[in-house]
mmCIF file with all atom_site columns, C-alpha atoms in Angstrom:
data_model
loop_
_atom_site.group_PDB
_atom_site.id
_atom_site.type_symbol
_atom_site.label_atom_id
_atom_site.label_alt_id
_atom_site.label_comp_id
_atom_site.label_asym_id
_atom_site.label_entity_id
_atom_site.label_seq_id
_atom_site.pdbx_PDB_ins_code
_atom_site.Cartn_x
_atom_site.Cartn_y
_atom_site.Cartn_z
_atom_site.occupancy
_atom_site.B_iso_or_equiv
_atom_site.pdbx_formal_charge
_atom_site.auth_seq_id
_atom_site.auth_comp_id
_atom_site.auth_asym_id
_atom_site.auth_atom_id
_atom_site.pdbx_PDB_model_num
ATOM 1  C CA . MET R 1 1  ? -22.640 -11.855 -11.186 1.00 58.00 ? 4  MET R CA 1
ATOM 2  C CA . SER R 1 2  ? -24.896 -9.699  -9.157  1.00 72.00 ? 5  SER R CA 1
ATOM 3  C CA . SER R 1 3  ? -25.037 -5.646  -9.594  1.00 76.00 ? 6  SER R CA 1
ATOM 4  C CA . ILE R 1 4  ? -23.519 -3.315  -6.793  1.00 73.00 ? 7  ILE R CA 1
ATOM 5  C CA . LEU R 1 5  ? -26.161 -0.304  -6.649  1.00 82.00 ? 8  LEU R CA 1
ATOM 6  C CA . GLY R 1 6  ? -24.599 3.122   -6.518  1.00 83.00 ? 9  GLY R CA 1
ATOM 7  C CA . GLY R 1 7  ? -21.166 4.513   -6.716  1.00 81.00 ? 10 GLY R CA 1
ATOM 8  C CA . VAL R 1 8  ? -18.616 5.044   -9.732  1.00 80.00 ? 11 VAL R CA 1
ATOM 9  C CA . LYS R 1 9  ? -18.451 1.604   -11.794 1.00 81.00 ? 12 LYS R CA 1
ATOM 10 C CA . ILE R 1 10 ? -14.909 0.528   -12.783 1.00 80.00 ? 13 ILE R CA 1
ATOM 11 C CA . SER R 1 11 ? -13.763 -2.171  -14.985 1.00 83.00 ? 14 SER R CA 1
ATOM 12 C CA . ASP R 1 12 ? -10.375 -1.400  -15.546 1.00 85.00 ? 15 ASP R CA 1
ATOM 13 C CA . TYR R 1 13 ? -7.255  0.612   -13.646 1.00 82.00 ? 16 TYR R CA 1
ATOM 14 C CA . ILE R 1 14 ? -7.852  4.231   -13.109 1.00 83.00 ? 17 ILE R CA 1
ATOM 15 C CA . ARG R 1 15 ? -5.636  6.636   -14.519 1.00 83.00 ? 18 ARG R CA 1
ATOM 16 C CA . PRO R 1 16 ? -5.552  10.394  -15.601 1.00 86.00 ? 19 PRO R CA 1
ATOM 17 C CA . TYR R 1 17 ? -6.320  11.317  -18.822 1.00 87.00 ? 20 TYR R CA 1
ATOM 18 C CA . SER R 1 18 ? -3.149  13.179  -19.347 1.00 90.00 ? 21 SER R CA 1
ATOM 19 C CA . LEU R 1 19 ? 0.378   12.613  -17.669 1.00 88.00 ? 22 LEU R CA 1
ATOM 20 C CA . LEU R 1 20 ? 0.071   16.652  -17.321 1.00 90.00 ? 23 LEU R CA 1
ATOM 21 C CA . ASP R 1 21 ? -2.813  16.262  -14.843 1.00 89.00 ? 24 ASP R CA 1
ATOM 22 C CA . THR R 1 22 ? -1.768  16.601  -11.033 1.00 87.00 ? 25 THR R CA 1
ATOM 23 C CA . TYR R 1 23 ? -4.984  15.495  -9.434  1.00 83.00 ? 26 TYR R CA 1
ATOM 24 C CA . PRO R 1 24 ? -4.255  11.956  -7.287  1.00 81.00 ? 27 PRO R CA 1
ATOM 25 C CA . THR R 1 25 ? -5.833  8.658   -8.949  1.00 80.00 ? 28 THR R CA 1
ATOM 26 C CA . HIS R 1 26 ? -6.170  7.007   -5.592  1.00 81.00 ? 29 HIS R CA 1
ATOM 27 C CA . LEU R 1 27 ? -5.589  6.847   -1.723  1.00 82.00 ? 30 LEU R CA 1
ATOM 28 C CA . GLU R 1 28 ? -2.128  4.843   -1.531  1.00 88.00 ? 31 GLU R CA 1
ATOM 29 C CA . ASN R 1 29 ? -3.649  2.398   1.044   1.00 85.00 ? 32 ASN R CA 1
ATOM 30 C CA . PHE R 1 30 ? -6.522  0.986   -1.252  1.00 83.00 ? 33 PHE R CA 1
ATOM 31 C CA . GLY R 1 31 ? -3.962  0.370   -4.356  1.00 86.00 ? 34 GLY R CA 1
ATOM 32 C CA . LYS R 1 32 ? -2.313  -2.838  -4.848  1.00 88.00 ? 35 LYS R CA 1
ATOM 33 C CA . GLY R 1 33 ? 1.389   -2.651  -3.854  1.00 91.00 ? 36 GLY R CA 1
ATOM 34 C CA . GLY R 1 34 ? 3.580   0.542   -4.120  1.00 94.00 ? 37 GLY R CA 1
ATOM 35 C CA . VAL R 1 35 ? 3.854   2.029   -0.681  1.00 96.00 ? 38 VAL R CA 1
ATOM 36 C CA . HIS R 1 36 ? 1.209   2.351   2.013   1.00 95.00 ? 39 HIS R CA 1
ATOM 37 C CA . SER R 1 37 ? 1.112   4.467   5.208   1.00 96.00 ? 40 SER R CA 1
ATOM 38 C CA . VAL R 1 38 ? -0.137  2.996   8.355   1.00 97.00 ? 41 VAL R CA 1
ATOM 39 C CA . ASP R 1 39 ? -0.424  3.814   12.022  1.00 97.00 ? 42 ASP R CA 1
ATOM 40 C CA . SER R 1 40 ? 0.893   0.369   13.699  1.00 98.00 ? 43 SER R CA 1
ATOM 41 C CA . ILE R 1 41 ? 2.434   -2.920  12.540  1.00 98.00 ? 44 ILE R CA 1
ATOM 42 C CA . VAL R 1 42 ? -0.874  -4.955  13.435  1.00 98.00 ? 45 VAL R CA 1
ATOM 43 C CA . LEU R 1 43 ? -2.251  -2.285  10.568  1.00 97.00 ? 46 LEU R CA 1
ATOM 44 C CA . ARG R 1 44 ? 0.528   -3.356  8.170   1.00 98.00 ? 47 ARG R CA 1
ATOM 45 C CA . ASN R 1 45 ? 0.007   -7.156  8.857   1.00 98.00 ? 48 ASN R CA 1
ATOM 46 C CA . ASN R 1 46 ? -3.670  -6.518  7.977   1.00 96.00 ? 49 ASN R CA 1
ATOM 47 C CA . ILE R 1 47 ? -2.948  -5.327  4.678   1.00 96.00 ? 50 ILE R CA 1
ATOM 48 C CA . SER R 1 48 ? -4.995  -7.682  2.543   1.00 94.00 ? 51 SER R CA 1
ATOM 49 C CA . LEU R 1 49 ? -3.220  -10.353 0.062   1.00 94.00 ? 52 LEU R CA 1
ATOM 50 C CA . LEU R 1 50 ? -5.029  -8.800  -2.584  1.00 92.00 ? 53 LEU R CA 1
ATOM 51 C CA . ARG R 1 51 ? -3.418  -5.531  -1.865  1.00 93.00 ? 54 ARG R CA 1
ATOM 52 C CA . ARG R 1 52 ? 0.135   -6.931  -1.568  1.00 95.00 ? 55 ARG R CA 1
ATOM 53 C CA . SER R 1 53 ? 2.931   -7.045  -3.944  1.00 96.00 ? 56 SER R CA 1
ATOM 54 C CA . LEU R 1 54 ? 6.389   -8.264  -4.054  1.00 97.00 ? 57 LEU R CA 1
ATOM 55 C CA . GLY R 1 55 ? 8.556   -5.091  -3.278  1.00 96.00 ? 58 GLY R CA 1
ATOM 56 C CA . MET R 1 56 ? 5.931   -2.820  -1.803  1.00 97.00 ? 59 MET R CA 1
ATOM 57 C CA . MET R 1 57 ? 6.980   -1.138  0.826   1.00 98.00 ? 60 MET R CA 1
ATOM 58 C CA . ALA R 1 58 ? 5.156   0.232   4.087   1.00 98.00 ? 61 ALA R CA 1
ATOM 59 C CA . PHE R 1 59 ? 5.917   3.128   6.260   1.00 98.00 ? 62 PHE R CA 1
ATOM 60 C CA . VAL R 1 60 ? 4.695   2.297   9.960   1.00 98.00 ? 63 VAL R CA 1
ATOM 61 C CA . PHE R 1 61 ? 4.283   5.656   12.223  1.00 98.00 ? 64 PHE R CA 1
ATOM 62 C CA . GLU R 1 62 ? 4.463   3.671   15.500  1.00 97.00 ? 65 GLU R CA 1
ATOM 63 C CA . ASP R 1 63 ? 8.263   3.307   15.039  1.00 97.00 ? 66 ASP R CA 1
ATOM 64 C CA . SER R 1 64 ? 8.945   5.706   12.587  1.00 98.00 ? 67 SER R CA 1
ATOM 65 C CA . SER R 1 65 ? 10.305  2.911   10.118  1.00 98.00 ? 68 SER R CA 1
ATOM 66 C CA . MET R 1 66 ? 9.966   1.786   6.463   1.00 98.00 ? 69 MET R CA 1
ATOM 67 C CA . TYR R 1 67 ? 9.511   -1.754  5.590   1.00 98.00 ? 70 TYR R CA 1
ATOM 68 C CA . ALA R 1 68 ? 9.417   -3.804  2.220   1.00 98.00 ? 71 ALA R CA 1
ATOM 69 C CA . LEU R 1 69 ? 7.775   -7.228  1.553   1.00 97.00 ? 72 LEU R CA 1
ATOM 70 C CA . PHE R 1 70 ? 10.497  -9.583  -0.262  1.00 94.00 ? 73 PHE R CA 1
ATOM 71 C CA . ASN R 1 71 ? 10.181  -13.128 -0.943  1.00 95.00 ? 74 ASN R CA 1
ATOM 72 C CA . GLU R 1 72 ? 6.654   -14.020 -0.379  1.00 96.00 ? 75 GLU R CA 1
ATOM 73 C CA . LEU R 1 73 ? 3.746   -12.368 0.736   1.00 97.00 ? 76 LEU R CA 1
ATOM 74 C CA . LYS R 1 74 ? 3.528   -13.363 4.316   1.00 97.00 ? 77 LYS R CA 1
ATOM 75 C CA . ASN R 1 75 ? 3.872   -11.284 7.265   1.00 98.00 ? 78 ASN R CA 1
ATOM 76 C CA . THR R 1 76 ? 7.304   -12.768 8.069   1.00 97.00 ? 79 THR R CA 1
ATOM 77 C CA . ASP R 1 77 ? 8.382   -11.572 4.849   1.00 97.00 ? 80 ASP R CA 1
ATOM 78 C CA . TRP R 1 78 ? 8.469   -7.818  5.611   1.00 98.00 ? 81 TRP R CA 1
ATOM 79 C CA . ILE R 1 79 ? 11.833  -6.333  6.077   1.00 98.00 ? 82 ILE R CA 1
ATOM 80 C CA . LYS R 1 80 ? 13.170  -3.361  7.589   1.00 98.00 ? 83 LYS R CA 1
ATOM 81 C CA . LEU R 1 81 ? 14.491  -1.184  5.375   1.00 98.00 ? 84 LEU R CA 1
ATOM 82 C CA . TRP R 1 82 ? 15.375  1.847   7.688   1.00 96.00 ? 85 TRP R CA 1
ATOM 83 C CA . GLU R 1 83 ? 14.153  3.814   10.937  1.00 96.00 ? 86 GLU R CA 1
ATOM 84 C CA . PHE R 1 84 ? 14.031  7.601   10.903  1.00 94.00 ? 87 PHE R CA 1
ATOM 85 C CA . LYS R 1 85 ? 15.650  9.042   14.508  1.00 89.00 ? 88 LYS R CA 1
ATOM 86 C CA . ASP R 1 86 ? 16.367  12.419  15.304  1.00 80.00 ? 89 ASP R CA 1
#
């Protein structure tokens, strides 16, 4: 395995030292699963397979909608949960 120069090397999940810590551990769009926020359906569909998990959600600003990924990890498996209308 080749070595990567610079940066902070990690070999496990990033976690805070304590449950009382209040600072974030990561940016949502770089995590696996969970909730992602993206500008468009195209960007939602471009979330890599390595960052997808069943049940994950993505809020799309383009249409003010929340989507969830069910059944499989394909783009055709995104289901619109709700759309924000004011």
